[in-house]
Coordinates of C-alpha atoms in Angstrom, one line a residue:
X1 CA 0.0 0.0 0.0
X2 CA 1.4 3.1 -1.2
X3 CA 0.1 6.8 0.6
X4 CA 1.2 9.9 -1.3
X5 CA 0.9 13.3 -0.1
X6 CA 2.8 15.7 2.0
X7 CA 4.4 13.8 4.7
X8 CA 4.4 15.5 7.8
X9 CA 8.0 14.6 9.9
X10 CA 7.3 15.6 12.9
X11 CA 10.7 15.2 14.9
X12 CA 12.9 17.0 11.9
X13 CA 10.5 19.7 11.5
X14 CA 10.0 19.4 8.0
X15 CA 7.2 19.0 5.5
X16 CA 7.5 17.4 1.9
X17 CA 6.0 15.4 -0.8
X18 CA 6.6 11.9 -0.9
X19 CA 5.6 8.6 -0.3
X20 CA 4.8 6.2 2.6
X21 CA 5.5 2.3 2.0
X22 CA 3.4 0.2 4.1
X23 CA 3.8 -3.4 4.4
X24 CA 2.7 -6.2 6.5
X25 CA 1.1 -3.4 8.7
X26 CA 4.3 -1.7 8.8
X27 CA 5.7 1.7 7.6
X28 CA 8.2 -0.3 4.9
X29 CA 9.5 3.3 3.4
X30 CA 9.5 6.9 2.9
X31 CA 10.2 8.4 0.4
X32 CA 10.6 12.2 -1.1
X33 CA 8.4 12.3 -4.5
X34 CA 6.7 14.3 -6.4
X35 CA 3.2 14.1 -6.3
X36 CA -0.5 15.8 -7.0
X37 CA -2.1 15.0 -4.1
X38 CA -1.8 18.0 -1.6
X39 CA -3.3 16.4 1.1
X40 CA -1.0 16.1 4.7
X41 CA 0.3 12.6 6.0
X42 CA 1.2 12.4 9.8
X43 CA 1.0 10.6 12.5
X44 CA -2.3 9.9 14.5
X45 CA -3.1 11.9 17.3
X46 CA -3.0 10.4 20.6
X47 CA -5.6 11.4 23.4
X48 CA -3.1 11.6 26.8
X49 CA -6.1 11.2 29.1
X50 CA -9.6 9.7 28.9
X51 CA -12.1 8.1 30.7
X52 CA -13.8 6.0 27.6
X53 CA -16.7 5.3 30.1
X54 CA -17.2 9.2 30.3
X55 CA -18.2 9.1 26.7
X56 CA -21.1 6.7 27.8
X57 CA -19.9 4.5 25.0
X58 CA -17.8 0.9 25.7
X59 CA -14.6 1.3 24.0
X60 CA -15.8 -0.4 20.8
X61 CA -18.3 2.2 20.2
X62 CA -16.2 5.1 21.2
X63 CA -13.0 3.6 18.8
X64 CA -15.3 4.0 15.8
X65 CA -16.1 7.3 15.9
X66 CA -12.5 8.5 17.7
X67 CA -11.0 7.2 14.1
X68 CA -13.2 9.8 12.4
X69 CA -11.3 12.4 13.9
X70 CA -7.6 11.0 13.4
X71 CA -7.4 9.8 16.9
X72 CA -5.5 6.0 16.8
X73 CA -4.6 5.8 20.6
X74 CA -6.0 6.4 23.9
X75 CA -4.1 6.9 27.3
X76 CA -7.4 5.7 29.4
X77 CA -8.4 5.5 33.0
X78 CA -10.8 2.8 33.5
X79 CA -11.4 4.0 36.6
X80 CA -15.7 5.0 36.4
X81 CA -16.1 1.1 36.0
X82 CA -13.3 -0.1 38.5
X83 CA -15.3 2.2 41.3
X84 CA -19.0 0.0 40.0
X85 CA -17.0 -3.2 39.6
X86 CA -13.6 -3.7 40.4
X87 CA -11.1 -5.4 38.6
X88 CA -13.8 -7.2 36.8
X89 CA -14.7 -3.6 35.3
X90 CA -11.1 -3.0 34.4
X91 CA -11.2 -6.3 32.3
X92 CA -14.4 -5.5 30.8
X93 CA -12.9 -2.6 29.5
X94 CA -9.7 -4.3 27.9
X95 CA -11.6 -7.1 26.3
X96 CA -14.3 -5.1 24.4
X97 CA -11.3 -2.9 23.5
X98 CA -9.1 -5.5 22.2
X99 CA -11.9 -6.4 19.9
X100 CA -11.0 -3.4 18.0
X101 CA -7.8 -2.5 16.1
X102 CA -7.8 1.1 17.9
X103 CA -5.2 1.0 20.7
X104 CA -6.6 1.8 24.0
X105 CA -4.1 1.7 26.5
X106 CA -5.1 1.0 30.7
X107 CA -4.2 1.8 33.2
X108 CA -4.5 0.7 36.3
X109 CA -7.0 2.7 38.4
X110 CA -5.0 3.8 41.6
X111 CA -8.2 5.4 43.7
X112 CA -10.6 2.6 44.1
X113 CA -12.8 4.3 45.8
X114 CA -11.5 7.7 45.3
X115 CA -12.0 8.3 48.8
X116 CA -13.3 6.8 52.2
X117 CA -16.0 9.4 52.2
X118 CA -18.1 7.6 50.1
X119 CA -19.2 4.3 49.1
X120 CA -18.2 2.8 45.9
X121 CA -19.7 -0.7 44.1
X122 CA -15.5 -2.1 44.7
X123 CA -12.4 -2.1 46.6
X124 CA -9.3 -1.8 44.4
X125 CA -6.2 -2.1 47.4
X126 CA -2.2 -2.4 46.6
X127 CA -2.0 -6.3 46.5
X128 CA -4.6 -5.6 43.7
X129 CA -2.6 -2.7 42.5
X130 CA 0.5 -5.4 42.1
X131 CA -1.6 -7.9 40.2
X132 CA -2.8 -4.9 37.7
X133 CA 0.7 -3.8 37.0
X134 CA 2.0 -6.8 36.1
X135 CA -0.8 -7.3 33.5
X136 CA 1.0 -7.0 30.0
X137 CA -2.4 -4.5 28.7
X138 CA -1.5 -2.0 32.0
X139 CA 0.8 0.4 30.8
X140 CA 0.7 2.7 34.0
X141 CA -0.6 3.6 37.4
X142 CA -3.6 5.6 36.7
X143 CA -4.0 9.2 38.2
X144 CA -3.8 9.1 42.2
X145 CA -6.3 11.6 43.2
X146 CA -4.9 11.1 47.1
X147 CA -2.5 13.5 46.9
X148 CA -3.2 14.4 50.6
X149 CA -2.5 10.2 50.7
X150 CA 1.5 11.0 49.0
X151 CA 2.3 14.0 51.1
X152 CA 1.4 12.7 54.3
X153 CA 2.9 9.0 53.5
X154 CA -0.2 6.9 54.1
X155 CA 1.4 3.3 54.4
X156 CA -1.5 1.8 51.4
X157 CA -0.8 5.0 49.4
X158 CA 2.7 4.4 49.2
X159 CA 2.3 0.9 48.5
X160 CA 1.0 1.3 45.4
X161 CA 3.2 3.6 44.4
X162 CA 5.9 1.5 45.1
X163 CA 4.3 -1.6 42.4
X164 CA 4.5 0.6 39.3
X165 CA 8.4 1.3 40.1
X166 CA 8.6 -2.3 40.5
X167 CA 7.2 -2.8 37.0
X168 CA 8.7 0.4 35.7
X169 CA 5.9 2.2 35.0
X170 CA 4.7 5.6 34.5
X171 CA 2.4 7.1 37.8
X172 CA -0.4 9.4 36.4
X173 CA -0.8 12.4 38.7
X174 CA -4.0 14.4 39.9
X175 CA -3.5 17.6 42.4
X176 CA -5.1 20.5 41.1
X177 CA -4.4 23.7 42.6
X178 CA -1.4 21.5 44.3
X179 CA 2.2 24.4 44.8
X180 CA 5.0 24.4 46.6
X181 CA 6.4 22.0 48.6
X182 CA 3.8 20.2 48.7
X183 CA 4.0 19.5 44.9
X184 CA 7.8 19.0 45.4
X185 CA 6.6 15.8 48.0
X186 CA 4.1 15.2 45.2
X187 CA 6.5 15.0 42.5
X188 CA 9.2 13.2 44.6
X189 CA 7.2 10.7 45.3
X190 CA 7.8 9.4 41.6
X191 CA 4.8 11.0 40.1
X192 CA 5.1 12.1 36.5
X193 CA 2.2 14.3 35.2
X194 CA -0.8 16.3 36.0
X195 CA -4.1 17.0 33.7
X196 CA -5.7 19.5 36.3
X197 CA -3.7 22.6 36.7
X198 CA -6.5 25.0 35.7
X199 CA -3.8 28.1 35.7
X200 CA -0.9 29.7 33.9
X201 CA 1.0 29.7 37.0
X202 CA -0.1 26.3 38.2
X203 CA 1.3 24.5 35.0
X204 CA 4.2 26.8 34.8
X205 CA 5.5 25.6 38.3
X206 CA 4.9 21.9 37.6
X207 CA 6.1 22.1 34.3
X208 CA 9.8 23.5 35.8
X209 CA 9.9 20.8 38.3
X210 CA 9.8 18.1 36.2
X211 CA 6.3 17.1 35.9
X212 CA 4.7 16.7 32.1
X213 CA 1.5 18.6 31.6
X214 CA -1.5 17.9 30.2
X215 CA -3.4 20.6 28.7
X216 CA -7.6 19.3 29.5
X217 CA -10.4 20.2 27.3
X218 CA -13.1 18.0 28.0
X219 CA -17.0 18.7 27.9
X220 CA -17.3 20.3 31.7
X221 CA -13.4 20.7 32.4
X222 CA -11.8 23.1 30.1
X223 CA -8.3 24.1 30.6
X224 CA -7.2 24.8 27.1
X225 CA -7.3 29.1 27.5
X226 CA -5.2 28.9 30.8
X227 CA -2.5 26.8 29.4
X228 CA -2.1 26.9 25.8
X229 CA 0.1 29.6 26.2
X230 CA 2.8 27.0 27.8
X231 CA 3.2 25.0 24.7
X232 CA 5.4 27.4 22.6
X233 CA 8.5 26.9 25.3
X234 CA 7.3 24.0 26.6
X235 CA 6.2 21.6 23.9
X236 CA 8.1 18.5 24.6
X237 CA 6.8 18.3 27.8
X238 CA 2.9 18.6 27.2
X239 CA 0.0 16.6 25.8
X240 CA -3.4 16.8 25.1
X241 CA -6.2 14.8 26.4
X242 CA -10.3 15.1 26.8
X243 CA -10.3 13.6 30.3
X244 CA -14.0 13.3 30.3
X245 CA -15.9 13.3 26.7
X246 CA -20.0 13.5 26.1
X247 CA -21.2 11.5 23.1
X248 CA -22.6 14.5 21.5
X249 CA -18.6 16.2 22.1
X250 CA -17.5 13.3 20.4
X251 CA -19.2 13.3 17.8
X252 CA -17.7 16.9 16.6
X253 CA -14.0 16.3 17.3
X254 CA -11.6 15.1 19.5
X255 CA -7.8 15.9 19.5
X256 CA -8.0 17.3 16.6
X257 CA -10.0 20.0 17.2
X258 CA -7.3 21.3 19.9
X259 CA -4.6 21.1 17.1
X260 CA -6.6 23.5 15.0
X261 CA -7.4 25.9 17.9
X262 CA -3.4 25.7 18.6
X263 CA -2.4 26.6 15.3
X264 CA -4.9 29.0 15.0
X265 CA -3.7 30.8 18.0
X266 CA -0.2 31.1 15.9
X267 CA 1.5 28.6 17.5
X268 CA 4.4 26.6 15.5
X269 CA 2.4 23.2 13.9
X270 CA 5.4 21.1 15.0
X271 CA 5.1 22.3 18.6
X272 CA 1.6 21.4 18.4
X273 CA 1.8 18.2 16.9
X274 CA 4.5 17.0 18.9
X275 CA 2.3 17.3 21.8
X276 CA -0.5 15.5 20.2
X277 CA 1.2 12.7 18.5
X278 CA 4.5 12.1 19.8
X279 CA 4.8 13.3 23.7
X280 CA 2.4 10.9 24.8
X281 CA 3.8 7.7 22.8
X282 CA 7.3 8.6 24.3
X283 CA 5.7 9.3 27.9
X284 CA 3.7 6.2 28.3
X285 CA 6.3 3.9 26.2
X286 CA 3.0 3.1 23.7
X287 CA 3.2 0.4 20.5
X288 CA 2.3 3.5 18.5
X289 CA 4.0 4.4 15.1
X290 CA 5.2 7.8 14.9
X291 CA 5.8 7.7 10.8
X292 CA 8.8 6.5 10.6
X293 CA 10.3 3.3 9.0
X294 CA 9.8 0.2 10.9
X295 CA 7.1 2.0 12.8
X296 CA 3.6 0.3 13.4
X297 CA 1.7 1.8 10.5
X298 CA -0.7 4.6 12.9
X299 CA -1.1 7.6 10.2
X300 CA -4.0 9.9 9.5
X301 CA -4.0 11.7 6.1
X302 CA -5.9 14.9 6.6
X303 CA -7.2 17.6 4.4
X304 CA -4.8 20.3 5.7
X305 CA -3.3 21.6 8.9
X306 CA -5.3 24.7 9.5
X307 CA -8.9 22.5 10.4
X308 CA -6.8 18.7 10.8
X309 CA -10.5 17.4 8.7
X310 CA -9.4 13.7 8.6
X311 CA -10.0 12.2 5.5
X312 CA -8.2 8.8 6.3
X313 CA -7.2 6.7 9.3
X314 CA -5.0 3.8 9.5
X315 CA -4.0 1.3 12.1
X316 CA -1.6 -1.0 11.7
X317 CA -1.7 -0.6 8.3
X318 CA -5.7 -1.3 8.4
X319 CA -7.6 1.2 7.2
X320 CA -10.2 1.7 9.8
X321 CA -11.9 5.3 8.6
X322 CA -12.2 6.2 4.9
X323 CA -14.0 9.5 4.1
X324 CA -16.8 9.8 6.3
X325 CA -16.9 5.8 7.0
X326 CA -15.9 3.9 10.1
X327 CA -14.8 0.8 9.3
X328 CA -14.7 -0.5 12.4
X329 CA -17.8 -2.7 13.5
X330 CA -19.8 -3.3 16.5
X331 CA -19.2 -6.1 18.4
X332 CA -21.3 -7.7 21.2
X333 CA -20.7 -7.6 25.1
X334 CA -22.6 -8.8 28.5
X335 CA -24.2 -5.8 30.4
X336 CA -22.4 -6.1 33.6
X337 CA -24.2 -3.6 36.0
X338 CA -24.2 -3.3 40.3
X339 CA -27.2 -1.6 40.8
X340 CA -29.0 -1.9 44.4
X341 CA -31.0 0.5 45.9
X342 CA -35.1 0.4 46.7
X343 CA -37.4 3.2 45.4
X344 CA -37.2 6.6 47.9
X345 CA -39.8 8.4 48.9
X346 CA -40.6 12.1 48.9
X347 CA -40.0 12.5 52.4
X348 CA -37.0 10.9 52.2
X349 CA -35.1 14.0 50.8
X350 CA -36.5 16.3 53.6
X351 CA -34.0 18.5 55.4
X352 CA -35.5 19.2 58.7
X353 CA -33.5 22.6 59.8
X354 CA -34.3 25.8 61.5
X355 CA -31.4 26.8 60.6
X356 CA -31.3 30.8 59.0
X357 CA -27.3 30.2 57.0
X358 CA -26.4 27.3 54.9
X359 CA -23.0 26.7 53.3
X360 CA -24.1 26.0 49.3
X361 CA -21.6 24.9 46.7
X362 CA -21.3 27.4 44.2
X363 CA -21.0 25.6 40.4
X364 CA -18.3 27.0 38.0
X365 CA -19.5 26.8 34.0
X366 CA -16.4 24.8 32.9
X367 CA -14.2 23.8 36.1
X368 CA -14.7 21.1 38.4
X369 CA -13.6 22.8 41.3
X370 CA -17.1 24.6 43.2
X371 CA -16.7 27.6 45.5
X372 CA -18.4 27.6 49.3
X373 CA -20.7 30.5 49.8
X374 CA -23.2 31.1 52.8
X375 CA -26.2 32.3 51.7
X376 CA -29.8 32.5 53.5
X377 CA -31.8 29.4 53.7
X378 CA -35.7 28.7 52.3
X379 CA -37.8 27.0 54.8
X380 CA -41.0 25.4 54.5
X381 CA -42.7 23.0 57.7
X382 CA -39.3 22.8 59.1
X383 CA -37.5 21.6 55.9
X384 CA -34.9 22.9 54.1
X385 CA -36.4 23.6 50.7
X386 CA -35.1 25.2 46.8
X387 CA -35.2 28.3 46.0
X388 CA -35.6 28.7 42.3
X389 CA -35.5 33.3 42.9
X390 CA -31.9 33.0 44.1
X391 CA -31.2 29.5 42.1
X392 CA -30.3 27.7 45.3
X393 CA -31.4 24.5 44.3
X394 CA -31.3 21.1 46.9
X395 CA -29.3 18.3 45.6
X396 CA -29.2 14.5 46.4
X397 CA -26.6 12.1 46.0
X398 CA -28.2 8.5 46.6
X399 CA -26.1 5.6 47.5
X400 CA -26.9 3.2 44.6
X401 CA -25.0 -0.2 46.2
X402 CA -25.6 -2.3 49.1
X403 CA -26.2 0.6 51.9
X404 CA -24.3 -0.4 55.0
X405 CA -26.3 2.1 57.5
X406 CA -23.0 1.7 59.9
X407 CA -20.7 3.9 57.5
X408 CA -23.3 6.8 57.6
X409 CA -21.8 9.8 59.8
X410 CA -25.1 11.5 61.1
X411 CA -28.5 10.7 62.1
X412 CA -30.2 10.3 58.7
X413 CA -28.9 7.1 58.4
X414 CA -29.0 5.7 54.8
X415 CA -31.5 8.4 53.7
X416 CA -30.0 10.7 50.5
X417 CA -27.5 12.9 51.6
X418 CA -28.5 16.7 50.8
X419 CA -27.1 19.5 50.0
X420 CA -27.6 23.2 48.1
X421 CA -26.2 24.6 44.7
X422 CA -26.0 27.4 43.0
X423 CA -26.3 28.3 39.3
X424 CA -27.8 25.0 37.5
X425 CA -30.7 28.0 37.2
X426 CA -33.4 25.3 36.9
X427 CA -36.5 27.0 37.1
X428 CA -39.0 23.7 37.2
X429 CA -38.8 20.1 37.4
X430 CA -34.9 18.1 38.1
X431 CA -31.7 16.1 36.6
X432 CA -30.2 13.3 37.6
X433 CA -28.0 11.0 37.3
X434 CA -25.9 7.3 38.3
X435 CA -22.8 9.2 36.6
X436 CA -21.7 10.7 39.7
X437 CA -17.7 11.1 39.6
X438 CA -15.8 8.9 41.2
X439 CA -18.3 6.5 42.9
X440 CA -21.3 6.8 40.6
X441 CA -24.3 7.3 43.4
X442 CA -27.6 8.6 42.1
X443 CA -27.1 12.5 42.3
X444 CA -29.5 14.9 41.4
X445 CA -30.7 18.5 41.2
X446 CA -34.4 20.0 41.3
X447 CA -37.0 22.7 42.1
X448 CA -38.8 20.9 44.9
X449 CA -38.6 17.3 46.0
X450 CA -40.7 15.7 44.6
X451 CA -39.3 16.4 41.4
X452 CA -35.6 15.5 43.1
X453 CA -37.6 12.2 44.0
X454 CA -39.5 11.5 40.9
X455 CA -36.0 12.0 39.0
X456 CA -34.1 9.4 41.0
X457 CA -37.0 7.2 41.2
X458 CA -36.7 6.8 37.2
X459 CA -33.3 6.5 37.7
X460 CA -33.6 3.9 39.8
X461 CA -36.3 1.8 37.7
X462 CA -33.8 1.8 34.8
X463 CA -30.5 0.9 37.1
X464 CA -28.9 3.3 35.8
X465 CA -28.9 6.2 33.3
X466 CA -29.0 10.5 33.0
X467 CA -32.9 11.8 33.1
X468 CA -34.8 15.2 33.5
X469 CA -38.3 15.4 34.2
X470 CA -40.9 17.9 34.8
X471 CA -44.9 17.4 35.6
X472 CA -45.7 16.9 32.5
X473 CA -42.6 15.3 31.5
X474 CA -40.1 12.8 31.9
X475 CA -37.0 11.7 29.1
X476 CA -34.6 9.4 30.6
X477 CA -31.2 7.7 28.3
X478 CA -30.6 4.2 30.0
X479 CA -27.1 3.6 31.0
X480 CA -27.5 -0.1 31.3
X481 CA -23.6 -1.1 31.8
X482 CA -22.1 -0.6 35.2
X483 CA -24.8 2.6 35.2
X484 CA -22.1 4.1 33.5
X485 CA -22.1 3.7 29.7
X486 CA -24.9 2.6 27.0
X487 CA -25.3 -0.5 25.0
X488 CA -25.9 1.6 21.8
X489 CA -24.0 3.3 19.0
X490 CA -22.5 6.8 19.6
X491 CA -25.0 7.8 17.1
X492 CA -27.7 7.0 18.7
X493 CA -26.4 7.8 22.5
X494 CA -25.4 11.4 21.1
X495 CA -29.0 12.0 19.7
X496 CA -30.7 10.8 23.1
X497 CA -27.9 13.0 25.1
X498 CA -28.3 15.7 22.9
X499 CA -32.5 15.6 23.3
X500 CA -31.9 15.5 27.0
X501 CA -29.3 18.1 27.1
X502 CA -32.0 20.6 25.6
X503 CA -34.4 19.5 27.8
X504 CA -32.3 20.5 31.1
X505 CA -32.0 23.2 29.3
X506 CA -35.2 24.4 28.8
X507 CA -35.9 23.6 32.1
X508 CA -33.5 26.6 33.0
X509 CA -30.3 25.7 33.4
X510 CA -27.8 27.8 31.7
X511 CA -24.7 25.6 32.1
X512 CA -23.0 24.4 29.1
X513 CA -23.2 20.8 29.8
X514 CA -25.5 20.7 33.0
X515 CA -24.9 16.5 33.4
X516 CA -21.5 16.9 32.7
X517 CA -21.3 19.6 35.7
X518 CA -23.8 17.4 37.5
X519 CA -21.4 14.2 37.3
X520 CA -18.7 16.3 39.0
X521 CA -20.5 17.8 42.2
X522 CA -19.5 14.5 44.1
X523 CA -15.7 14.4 43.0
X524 CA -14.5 14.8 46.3
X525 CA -10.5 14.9 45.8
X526 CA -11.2 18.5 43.5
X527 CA -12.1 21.5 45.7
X528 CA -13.9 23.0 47.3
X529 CA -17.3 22.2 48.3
X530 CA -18.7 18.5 47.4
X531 CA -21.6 16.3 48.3
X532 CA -20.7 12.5 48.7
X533 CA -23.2 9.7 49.9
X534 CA -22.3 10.7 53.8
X535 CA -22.8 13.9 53.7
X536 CA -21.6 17.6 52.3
X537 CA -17.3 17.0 52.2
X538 CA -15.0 20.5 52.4
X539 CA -12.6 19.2 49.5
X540 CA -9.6 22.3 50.8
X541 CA -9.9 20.9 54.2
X542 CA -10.7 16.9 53.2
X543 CA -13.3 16.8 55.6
X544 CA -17.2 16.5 56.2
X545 CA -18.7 20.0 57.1
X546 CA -22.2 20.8 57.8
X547 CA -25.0 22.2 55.7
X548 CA -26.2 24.2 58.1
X549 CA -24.0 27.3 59.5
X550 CA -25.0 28.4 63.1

C-alpha cells in the first residue's frame, strides 16, 4: 500500500512530498516524490487522558467514531467502571477494547474508591494494584487523586506507588491547585504528570519541576485558555487529552480539534503536533508508530493543517476510517451492571432545619472545582427547601449499592444525603443521574422534592442512566452497563444525550453541559465544596462540614 501526499515529519521539523510504503502493517518506506495530491500525511493523534466510560460508549463504540477524527490511541483510565466493579470492570474494559484494532491503552486505576468518604460498588487495594501492573495490557498507574495520601505517607498509598516502580511504569498524577512543597513531595514521590492545573501559574511551576503537563479540554473541564500559552516553550513536555468526553462532544471532534485551535492561536504546527502525536507515545512507552520506518503503521491523512479534517485513518496498516466511514464494526458484550437501591420516597429527601445560614456549593461553567458561599436558607414545615428566585437548588446524592447504614456519619442514616447549589438556574422540574464522579451514586438537582424524588426514582427503575423530568414530562437515556455507559452506538447515545441536554435546558439551566457539571458535584478529591453519599465534604480541608452554618 502506497500513501502519497505531504508527509508530515514531525521530529525533523520538516514537510514534503513523498511517499509512505506500508507493508505487513508496517511503515516499509518513505520516500521524497513528487506528487498531486496536496493532502497532509502524519502521524495519528493520541488522546493523553480519557475516561472511555465518560463518553457513555464501551470502547468499541467510542473507537469507531475516535477514528473519524484522526485519533488511533488512547491513554485511558478505567477508573468510572473499577469504582462499580472492580477489577472485573477493568477487564471489561480491555476485552471489548481488544476487539477493535484502535489502541486503547489501561491503566491501572490507583483510587478505588476515590476516597473513604463515600461508598463505591468495589475495593481496588495495593495487593490488587501489584496484580494490575504486572498485567501486559496495564501500561501505568492511573492518576492518584490522594495527593493528601502521597504528602502525608499513608502506608497503602505508598504501596501502590511502590508496584509501578517495581514494574517500571509511569504514575499518572492528579493535584489540582497542588504548589510548593507540597507539589515537590508530590513529585518526589515518583509522580510524573498532571491533567488539572486550571492556571498559567499552576502549569508553569509543575512544568519546571519536572512534571509533564497535560493541557484538558473535555465537555465540563476546560483548561485549554489557561494553558495553551505554555506550549510554545514547553512543547516537549505537554500533551493533550479530553479527560472526560460526552457523546454529543465526540461526535464533533476530539484531538483534533485542539490542534486546530493551537495553530490558530499562531503557535508553531510542529510544537503542536508534537504534543498530540508524539509526547504521549514517548511518555507512556506506547506500541504506536510515529511515521517513521519500521514503525507500526498509525497515520492519519488529513485535508490540511489549519482545520486537521481527517479524511483517512490507518492502524496497523488497516484502514479503519475512509472519508466519512468507520470501518470498524460493533461487536457484542454482557451488560455487567451493580445496581442496588429500593425506590425513595418524597419524604426521604426532607432537610428538617431551623437553621437561618447554609454553606451552598457554588457551580463553575467549565471547572470542576465549586466555591463555598453562605447564603440565607428557604424553609418550608421545618424543611430545608429550593429556591428557584436565588437559584439555590437542593441536591441528592443516593447511594446506589448495598447501603451499609454503619458507615453513615449522622443521624439520617441511609436516607440521601442533601445538599444546596447554586447556578444550575433550573426553574421547574430536576436532573439526575448514576454518573456521579468517582463512585457513581444517584445524584440529582431540582426545584422541589418531589421532582428531586420522581427524578431518582426513574433513575432507579432503569439501574442506571441521566434523566430530566418535569410534571408533565419525563425523558430518561438508560445507561444499562455498570450505570455508567450505554449499550448503543454513539450515534444513537449522542442524539438521546443531545434531546436531553435541551431538555435540562429548557428547564433553565444555563450551564454548558448541566450533566457533565452534574457528574462532577460529588468528585470529592477536587475543591472546594462537594456532596458525597455521607454527607456535604470540604474538598480544601478533606473533611465532612455541615449544611447548616450556626
Amino acid at each position: 500500500m502506497i500513501l502519497k501526499g505531504n508527509i508530515v515529519d514531525i521530529p525533523n521539523r520538516k514537510i514534503f512530498k513523498g511517499e509512505v510504503t506500508i507493508k505487513d502493517g508496517r511503515i516499509a518506506s518513505i520516500a521524497a516524490k513528487d506528487c498531486d495530491e496536496n493532502h497532509f500525511i502524519l502521524p495519528g493523534f493520541v488522546d493523553a487522558h480519557i475516561h472511555i466510560e465518560s463518553s457513555m460508549l464501551v470502547p468499541s463504540e467510542f473507537a469507531k467514531i475516535a477514528v473519524k477524527h484522526g485519533t488511533v490511541a488512547t491513554v485511558s483510565d478505567p477508573h468510572e467502571i473499577a469504582n462499580v466493579l472492580g477489577v472485573k470492570g477493568v477487564e471489561f474494559m480491555i476485552a471489548n477494547g481488544k476487539q477493535t484494532p484502535f489502541k486503547f491503552n489501561f491503566g491501572a486505576p490507583s483510587c478505588v474508591p476515590a476516597t473513604s468518604f463515600e461508598s463505591a460498588g468495589a475495593v481496588i487495594d495495593s495487593e490488587a494494584i501489584k496484580a494490575l501492573m504486572a498485567h501486559p495490557d496495564i501500561k501505568y498507574l492511573a492518576e492518584m487523586m490522594n495527593y493528601p495520601g502521597v504528602i502525608y505517607k499513608d502506608p497503602e498509598v505508598l504501596q501502590k506507588l511502590e508496584w509501578a516502580k517495581h514494574y517500571n511504569k509511569p504514575i499518572d498524577g492528579h493535584a489540582p491547585g497542588l504548589r510548593g512543597d507540597d507539589l515537590s513531595t508530590y513529585i518526589n514521590a515518583g509522580i510524573s504528570t498532571d491533567h488539572e492545573c486550571f492556571s498559567y501559574d499552576e502549569g508553569l511551576e509543575k512544568l519546571q519541576k519536572g512534571m509533564k503537563v497535560i493541557i484538558r479540554e473535555g465537555s465540563a473541564a476546560k483548561n485549554f485558555e489557561a494553558l495553551i500559552d505554555l506550549l510554545d516553550n514547553h512543547y516537549e513536555h505537554m500533551m493533550f487529552c479530553s479527560d472526560d468526553k460526552h457523546p454529543d462532544d465526540l461526535l464533533l471532534g476530539h484531538i483534533n480539534q485542539l490542534c486546530a485551535r493551537a495553530v490558530a492561536k499562531g503557535i508553531d504546527v510542529f510544537k503542536v503536533l508534537q504534543a498530540a502525536c508524539i509526547n504521549p507515545v514517548l511518555h507512556y512507552n506506547l506500541d504506536v508508530g510515529q511515521l517513521k520506518v519500521g514503525d507500526k503503521a498509525d497515520c492519519i491523512v488529513v485535508e490540511d493543517l489549519k482545520d486537521f479534517k481527517t479524511l483517512q485513518t490507518y492502524i496497523n496498516g488497516e484502514l479503519v476510517y475512509d472519508h466519512g466511514i468507520s470501518k470498524i464494526e460493533s461487536v457484542e458484550f454482557e451488560n455487567l451492571n451493580n445496581f442496588n437501591t429500593d425506590k425513595k420516597d418524597q419524604s426521604d429527601f426532607r432537610f428538617e432545619s431551623n437553621a437561618q445560614h447554609i454553606r451552598v456549593i457554588e457551580c463553575l461553567d467549565g471547572e470542576l472545582i465549586t466555591n463555598e458561599i453562605i447564603t440565607d436558607s428557604t424553609i418550608e414545615d421545618g424543611n430545608l427547601v429550593s429556591n428557584v428566585e436565588t437559584d439555590v437548588l437542593k441536591m441528592a446524592v443516593v447511594n446506589r449499592y448495598n447501603p451499609d447504614p454503619d458507615s453513615y456519619r449522622d443521624y439520617r442514616d441511609d436516607h440521601p444525603a442533601i445538599a444546596f447549589i447554586k447556578n444550575f438556574g433550573l426553574k421547574e422540574g430536576a436532573i439526575a443521574s448514576s454518573v456521579g464522579h468517582d463512585s457513581h451514586n444517584i445524584i440529582a438537582v431540582g426545584v422541589s422534592d418531589e421532582m428531586i424524588c420522581k427524578a431518582v426514582n426513574l433513575i432507579i427503575e432503569h439501574k442506571g442512566g441521566i434523566c430530566a423530568v418535569s410534571h408533565s414530562e419525563e425523558k430518561i437515556v438508560p445507561l444499562p452497563v455498570a450505570g455508567i455507559m450505554s449499550d448503543q452506538n454513539a450515534e444513537t447515545i449522542g442524539q438521546q444525550y443531545a434531546e436531553l441536554d435541551e431538555m435540562a435546558k429548557d428547564l433553565g439551566s444555563s450551564l454548558h453541559a448541566p450533566y457533565m457539571s452534574l457528574s462532577f458535584m460529588a468528585l470529592l478529591v477536587i475543591p472546594s465544596l462537594k456532596l458525597s453519599d455521607k454527607g456535604l465534604f470540604d474538598g480544601s480541608a478533606f473533611q465532612f462540614t455541615s449544611l447548616e452554618v450556626q
